[in-house]
């Protein structure tokens, strides 16, 4: 029986600490982006109470930033939902990738994992457990990783919300957040396959930038995944290993 106490018990597993430690290397970049998002929400006129509700309930920086201009402009609710959904379509891909590891867990547990899943959580998890099958320590590692990610994001996002009116615009926090995340991304490119996937994703994102609802993000992610899988399959065939 997978209950809340068993989830809390995972924090004593060695993999929980490893997941937290791995994600800690990216915490500064995540925090910078959370700070930018918190400031942007208040500066857009959303107000502190609604901004706090959004950061805890939505917990998706790109979707929050994409929907803000529409909320300010008084766009129809369906359009705001459609935009946020399109930006977050990448999590459907992430969920499909995580399914082989967590399909055996109860639905409520999987839904909880889905709320906490982030881009870098998925990347670190896949790097730690490249074989898509259940194994000991996977859920503990995941919880350690998302705990660090969630705390880093929410701490800085709330700080941005509360301090938005005293943070000068000329600080250039947006650029700082982007540069921090770029540095983290570059550190994860350790093989020719990941470099190729990143290059294809960059080209696809630029080529499809004119698409509405920020669909170029989804296009880039799909292009990267297809490239990575194709290259891995090709390398396995060269080595004579079954895919």
mmCIF file of C-alpha atoms in Angstrom:
data_model
loop_
_atom_site.group_PDB
_atom_site.id
_atom_site.type_symbol
_atom_site.label_atom_id
_atom_site.label_comp_id
_atom_site.label_asym_id
_atom_site.label_seq_id
_atom_site.Cartn_x
_atom_site.Cartn_y
_atom_site.Cartn_z
ATOM 1 C CA UNK A 1 0.000 0.000 0.000
ATOM 2 C CA UNK A 2 1.583 3.278 -1.139
ATOM 3 C CA UNK A 3 0.467 5.875 1.395
ATOM 4 C CA UNK A 4 1.729 9.251 2.526
ATOM 5 C CA UNK A 5 3.851 7.814 5.354
ATOM 6 C CA UNK A 6 5.739 5.634 2.855
ATOM 7 C CA UNK A 7 6.443 8.727 0.740
ATOM 8 C CA UNK A 8 7.847 10.537 3.776
ATOM 9 C CA UNK A 9 9.963 7.503 4.580
ATOM 10 C CA UNK A 10 11.708 7.834 1.219
ATOM 11 C CA UNK A 11 13.677 10.823 2.538
ATOM 12 C CA UNK A 12 15.863 8.358 4.457
ATOM 13 C CA UNK A 13 16.825 6.488 1.294
ATOM 14 C CA UNK A 14 20.365 7.216 -0.016
ATOM 15 C CA UNK A 15 18.941 8.046 -3.444
ATOM 16 C CA UNK A 16 16.842 10.854 -1.957
ATOM 17 C CA UNK A 17 20.007 12.652 -0.890
ATOM 18 C CA UNK A 18 21.615 12.003 -4.260
ATOM 19 C CA UNK A 19 18.603 13.434 -6.097
ATOM 20 C CA UNK A 20 18.606 16.506 -3.867
ATOM 21 C CA UNK A 21 22.343 16.960 -4.368
ATOM 22 C CA UNK A 22 22.129 16.651 -8.157
ATOM 23 C CA UNK A 23 19.328 19.200 -8.362
ATOM 24 C CA UNK A 24 21.166 21.547 -5.987
ATOM 25 C CA UNK A 25 23.657 22.192 -8.794
ATOM 26 C CA UNK A 26 20.815 23.785 -10.753
ATOM 27 C CA UNK A 27 19.059 25.499 -7.841
ATOM 28 C CA UNK A 28 20.593 28.922 -8.503
ATOM 29 C CA UNK A 29 19.374 29.004 -12.099
ATOM 30 C CA UNK A 30 15.937 27.746 -11.083
ATOM 31 C CA UNK A 31 15.764 30.363 -8.348
ATOM 32 C CA UNK A 32 16.757 33.151 -10.749
ATOM 33 C CA UNK A 33 14.012 32.148 -13.150
ATOM 34 C CA UNK A 34 11.505 31.900 -10.281
ATOM 35 C CA UNK A 35 12.475 35.403 -9.130
ATOM 36 C CA UNK A 36 11.931 36.747 -12.656
ATOM 37 C CA UNK A 37 8.520 35.076 -12.859
ATOM 38 C CA UNK A 38 7.446 36.380 -9.455
ATOM 39 C CA UNK A 39 8.408 39.949 -10.344
ATOM 40 C CA UNK A 40 6.710 39.680 -13.746
ATOM 41 C CA UNK A 41 3.413 38.563 -12.223
ATOM 42 C CA UNK A 42 3.188 41.522 -9.859
ATOM 43 C CA UNK A 43 4.530 44.060 -12.393
ATOM 44 C CA UNK A 44 1.841 42.934 -14.838
ATOM 45 C CA UNK A 45 -0.843 44.029 -12.386
ATOM 46 C CA UNK A 46 -1.878 40.582 -11.173
ATOM 47 C CA UNK A 47 -1.420 41.607 -7.545
ATOM 48 C CA UNK A 48 0.258 39.798 -4.658
ATOM 49 C CA UNK A 49 -2.589 37.433 -3.593
ATOM 50 C CA UNK A 50 -3.287 36.168 -7.125
ATOM 51 C CA UNK A 51 0.428 35.940 -7.882
ATOM 52 C CA UNK A 52 0.977 33.773 -4.801
ATOM 53 C CA UNK A 53 -1.967 31.575 -5.782
ATOM 54 C CA UNK A 54 -0.613 31.230 -9.305
ATOM 55 C CA UNK A 55 2.918 30.286 -8.255
ATOM 56 C CA UNK A 56 1.700 27.525 -5.924
ATOM 57 C CA UNK A 57 -1.172 26.185 -8.046
ATOM 58 C CA UNK A 58 0.256 26.488 -11.550
ATOM 59 C CA UNK A 59 3.942 25.901 -10.738
ATOM 60 C CA UNK A 60 5.069 26.245 -14.370
ATOM 61 C CA UNK A 61 7.194 29.290 -15.144
ATOM 62 C CA UNK A 62 6.912 29.261 -18.933
ATOM 63 C CA UNK A 63 3.132 28.801 -18.818
ATOM 64 C CA UNK A 64 2.797 31.562 -16.228
ATOM 65 C CA UNK A 65 4.835 34.022 -18.309
ATOM 66 C CA UNK A 66 3.013 33.065 -21.519
ATOM 67 C CA UNK A 67 -0.425 33.561 -20.011
ATOM 68 C CA UNK A 68 0.291 36.871 -18.244
ATOM 69 C CA UNK A 69 -0.070 39.121 -21.328
ATOM 70 C CA UNK A 70 -3.358 37.421 -22.172
ATOM 71 C CA UNK A 71 -4.693 37.875 -18.638
ATOM 72 C CA UNK A 72 -3.736 41.553 -18.695
ATOM 73 C CA UNK A 73 -5.376 42.041 -22.091
ATOM 74 C CA UNK A 74 -8.606 40.450 -20.853
ATOM 75 C CA UNK A 75 -8.395 37.560 -23.330
ATOM 76 C CA UNK A 76 -11.054 34.829 -23.172
ATOM 77 C CA UNK A 77 -10.444 32.141 -20.583
ATOM 78 C CA UNK A 78 -10.316 29.434 -23.254
ATOM 79 C CA UNK A 79 -7.463 31.228 -25.007
ATOM 80 C CA UNK A 80 -5.481 31.541 -21.767
ATOM 81 C CA UNK A 81 -6.006 27.844 -21.052
ATOM 82 C CA UNK A 82 -5.087 26.914 -24.628
ATOM 83 C CA UNK A 83 -1.864 28.927 -24.456
ATOM 84 C CA UNK A 84 -0.800 27.427 -21.135
ATOM 85 C CA UNK A 85 -1.668 23.946 -22.405
ATOM 86 C CA UNK A 86 0.379 24.355 -25.574
ATOM 87 C CA UNK A 87 3.399 25.631 -23.653
ATOM 88 C CA UNK A 88 3.127 22.701 -21.232
ATOM 89 C CA UNK A 89 2.646 19.993 -23.859
ATOM 90 C CA UNK A 90 6.236 18.977 -23.216
ATOM 91 C CA UNK A 91 5.095 17.478 -19.916
ATOM 92 C CA UNK A 92 3.033 14.953 -21.849
ATOM 93 C CA UNK A 93 6.332 13.809 -23.361
ATOM 94 C CA UNK A 94 7.976 13.798 -19.936
ATOM 95 C CA UNK A 95 5.086 11.753 -18.505
ATOM 96 C CA UNK A 96 5.428 9.198 -21.287
ATOM 97 C CA UNK A 97 9.133 8.949 -20.526
ATOM 98 C CA UNK A 98 8.505 8.433 -16.800
ATOM 99 C CA UNK A 99 5.671 5.933 -17.255
ATOM 100 C CA UNK A 100 7.910 2.821 -17.451
ATOM 101 C CA UNK A 101 9.396 3.739 -14.065
ATOM 102 C CA UNK A 102 6.245 4.670 -12.135
ATOM 103 C CA UNK A 103 3.315 2.943 -13.895
ATOM 104 C CA UNK A 104 3.045 0.484 -10.993
ATOM 105 C CA UNK A 105 2.245 3.239 -8.476
ATOM 106 C CA UNK A 106 -1.348 4.162 -7.516
ATOM 107 C CA UNK A 107 -3.047 6.896 -9.543
ATOM 108 C CA UNK A 108 -2.992 9.467 -6.721
ATOM 109 C CA UNK A 109 0.727 8.930 -6.249
ATOM 110 C CA UNK A 110 1.379 9.356 -9.973
ATOM 111 C CA UNK A 111 -0.719 12.523 -10.125
ATOM 112 C CA UNK A 112 1.294 13.950 -7.229
ATOM 113 C CA UNK A 113 4.523 13.107 -9.045
ATOM 114 C CA UNK A 114 3.107 14.853 -12.110
ATOM 115 C CA UNK A 115 2.536 18.103 -10.217
ATOM 116 C CA UNK A 116 6.126 18.216 -8.974
ATOM 117 C CA UNK A 117 7.793 17.171 -12.242
ATOM 118 C CA UNK A 118 10.007 19.844 -13.790
ATOM 119 C CA UNK A 119 12.172 20.028 -16.889
ATOM 120 C CA UNK A 120 15.471 19.523 -15.082
ATOM 121 C CA UNK A 121 13.987 16.892 -12.760
ATOM 122 C CA UNK A 122 13.186 14.825 -15.813
ATOM 123 C CA UNK A 123 16.649 15.325 -17.316
ATOM 124 C CA UNK A 124 18.511 14.430 -14.119
ATOM 125 C CA UNK A 125 16.270 11.414 -13.527
ATOM 126 C CA UNK A 126 16.797 10.060 -17.040
ATOM 127 C CA UNK A 127 20.538 10.496 -16.675
ATOM 128 C CA UNK A 128 20.550 8.685 -13.318
ATOM 129 C CA UNK A 129 18.289 5.838 -14.519
ATOM 130 C CA UNK A 130 18.782 5.374 -18.284
ATOM 131 C CA UNK A 131 17.104 1.941 -18.372
ATOM 132 C CA UNK A 132 13.291 2.401 -18.610
ATOM 133 C CA UNK A 133 12.246 -0.134 -16.011
ATOM 134 C CA UNK A 134 11.350 0.005 -12.286
ATOM 135 C CA UNK A 135 14.284 -0.278 -9.881
ATOM 136 C CA UNK A 136 15.048 0.377 -6.242
ATOM 137 C CA UNK A 137 15.682 3.999 -5.348
ATOM 138 C CA UNK A 138 14.003 5.595 -8.352
ATOM 139 C CA UNK A 139 11.119 7.185 -6.477
ATOM 140 C CA UNK A 140 13.415 8.286 -3.655
ATOM 141 C CA UNK A 141 15.762 9.959 -6.153
ATOM 142 C CA UNK A 142 12.813 11.634 -7.853
ATOM 143 C CA UNK A 143 11.453 13.013 -4.569
ATOM 144 C CA UNK A 144 14.865 14.294 -3.520
ATOM 145 C CA UNK A 145 15.218 16.050 -6.849
ATOM 146 C CA UNK A 146 11.759 17.626 -6.925
ATOM 147 C CA UNK A 147 11.978 18.692 -3.278
ATOM 148 C CA UNK A 148 15.048 20.786 -4.064
ATOM 149 C CA UNK A 149 13.490 22.098 -7.281
ATOM 150 C CA UNK A 150 10.171 23.051 -5.665
ATOM 151 C CA UNK A 151 11.765 24.783 -2.674
ATOM 152 C CA UNK A 152 14.232 26.711 -4.862
ATOM 153 C CA UNK A 153 11.515 27.828 -7.266
ATOM 154 C CA UNK A 154 8.900 28.778 -4.683
ATOM 155 C CA UNK A 155 11.359 30.526 -2.351
ATOM 156 C CA UNK A 156 12.636 32.843 -5.072
ATOM 157 C CA UNK A 157 9.252 33.209 -6.771
ATOM 158 C CA UNK A 158 7.621 34.323 -3.519
ATOM 159 C CA UNK A 159 10.559 36.669 -2.905
ATOM 160 C CA UNK A 160 10.035 38.159 -6.360
ATOM 161 C CA UNK A 161 6.327 38.615 -5.681
ATOM 162 C CA UNK A 162 6.855 40.312 -2.321
ATOM 163 C CA UNK A 163 9.791 42.463 -3.477
ATOM 164 C CA UNK A 164 8.581 43.250 -7.001
ATOM 165 C CA UNK A 165 7.973 46.915 -6.282
ATOM 166 C CA UNK A 166 11.442 47.488 -4.838
ATOM 167 C CA UNK A 167 13.533 45.553 -7.405
ATOM 168 C CA UNK A 168 14.835 47.996 -10.057
ATOM 169 C CA UNK A 169 14.073 46.994 -13.686
ATOM 170 C CA UNK A 170 17.644 47.809 -14.749
ATOM 171 C CA UNK A 171 18.932 44.816 -12.788
ATOM 172 C CA UNK A 172 18.161 42.722 -15.873
ATOM 173 C CA UNK A 173 16.878 39.715 -13.949
ATOM 174 C CA UNK A 174 15.386 38.208 -17.091
ATOM 175 C CA UNK A 175 18.802 37.950 -18.725
ATOM 176 C CA UNK A 176 20.326 36.613 -15.515
ATOM 177 C CA UNK A 177 17.745 33.821 -15.337
ATOM 178 C CA UNK A 178 18.225 32.859 -18.975
ATOM 179 C CA UNK A 179 22.026 32.854 -18.671
ATOM 180 C CA UNK A 180 21.885 30.727 -15.518
ATOM 181 C CA UNK A 181 19.648 28.155 -17.202
ATOM 182 C CA UNK A 182 21.854 28.142 -20.294
ATOM 183 C CA UNK A 183 24.852 27.366 -18.105
ATOM 184 C CA UNK A 184 22.999 24.489 -16.472
ATOM 185 C CA UNK A 185 21.892 23.146 -19.848
ATOM 186 C CA UNK A 186 25.436 23.276 -21.230
ATOM 187 C CA UNK A 187 26.726 21.305 -18.244
ATOM 188 C CA UNK A 188 24.263 18.507 -19.084
ATOM 189 C CA UNK A 189 25.558 18.118 -22.646
ATOM 190 C CA UNK A 190 28.109 15.404 -22.011
ATOM 191 C CA UNK A 191 27.815 13.199 -25.123
ATOM 192 C CA UNK A 192 27.691 13.646 -28.886
ATOM 193 C CA UNK A 193 24.061 12.524 -28.815
ATOM 194 C CA UNK A 194 22.984 15.211 -26.341
ATOM 195 C CA UNK A 195 24.925 17.862 -28.255
ATOM 196 C CA UNK A 196 23.248 16.825 -31.507
ATOM 197 C CA UNK A 197 19.804 16.823 -29.893
ATOM 198 C CA UNK A 198 20.428 20.276 -28.402
ATOM 199 C CA UNK A 199 21.609 21.624 -31.763
ATOM 200 C CA UNK A 200 18.573 20.280 -33.596
ATOM 201 C CA UNK A 201 16.288 21.680 -30.873
ATOM 202 C CA UNK A 202 17.876 25.127 -31.195
ATOM 203 C CA UNK A 203 17.464 25.155 -34.979
ATOM 204 C CA UNK A 204 13.871 23.889 -34.718
ATOM 205 C CA UNK A 205 13.001 26.533 -32.105
ATOM 206 C CA UNK A 206 14.356 29.367 -34.245
ATOM 207 C CA UNK A 207 12.761 28.031 -37.440
ATOM 208 C CA UNK A 208 9.335 27.669 -35.808
ATOM 209 C CA UNK A 209 9.468 30.829 -33.677
ATOM 210 C CA UNK A 210 6.602 32.409 -35.619
ATOM 211 C CA UNK A 211 4.117 29.745 -34.522
ATOM 212 C CA UNK A 212 1.303 30.990 -32.242
ATOM 213 C CA UNK A 213 0.898 30.115 -28.556
ATOM 214 C CA UNK A 214 4.652 29.540 -28.197
ATOM 215 C CA UNK A 215 4.357 26.218 -29.995
ATOM 216 C CA UNK A 216 7.989 26.573 -31.068
ATOM 217 C CA UNK A 217 8.885 25.273 -27.586
ATOM 218 C CA UNK A 218 6.948 22.056 -28.221
ATOM 219 C CA UNK A 219 8.475 21.736 -31.708
ATOM 220 C CA UNK A 220 11.988 22.062 -30.271
ATOM 221 C CA UNK A 221 11.342 19.458 -27.576
ATOM 222 C CA UNK A 222 9.871 16.945 -30.014
ATOM 223 C CA UNK A 223 12.769 17.516 -32.433
ATOM 224 C CA UNK A 224 15.314 16.954 -29.644
ATOM 225 C CA UNK A 225 13.655 13.752 -28.440
ATOM 226 C CA UNK A 226 13.303 12.315 -31.950
ATOM 227 C CA UNK A 227 16.943 13.165 -32.712
ATOM 228 C CA UNK A 228 18.197 11.666 -29.464
ATOM 229 C CA UNK A 229 16.209 8.442 -29.867
ATOM 230 C CA UNK A 230 17.243 8.056 -33.515
ATOM 231 C CA UNK A 231 20.927 8.530 -32.695
ATOM 232 C CA UNK A 232 20.789 6.130 -29.746
ATOM 233 C CA UNK A 233 19.100 3.487 -31.898
ATOM 234 C CA UNK A 234 21.714 3.970 -34.616
ATOM 235 C CA UNK A 235 24.528 3.638 -32.087
ATOM 236 C CA UNK A 236 23.015 0.447 -30.674
ATOM 237 C CA UNK A 237 22.779 -1.067 -34.132
ATOM 238 C CA UNK A 238 26.412 -0.224 -34.771
ATOM 239 C CA UNK A 239 27.343 -2.018 -31.567
ATOM 240 C CA UNK A 240 25.045 -4.927 -32.395
ATOM 241 C CA UNK A 241 22.809 -4.295 -29.400
ATOM 242 C CA UNK A 242 19.040 -4.795 -29.677
ATOM 243 C CA UNK A 243 17.066 -1.533 -29.185
#
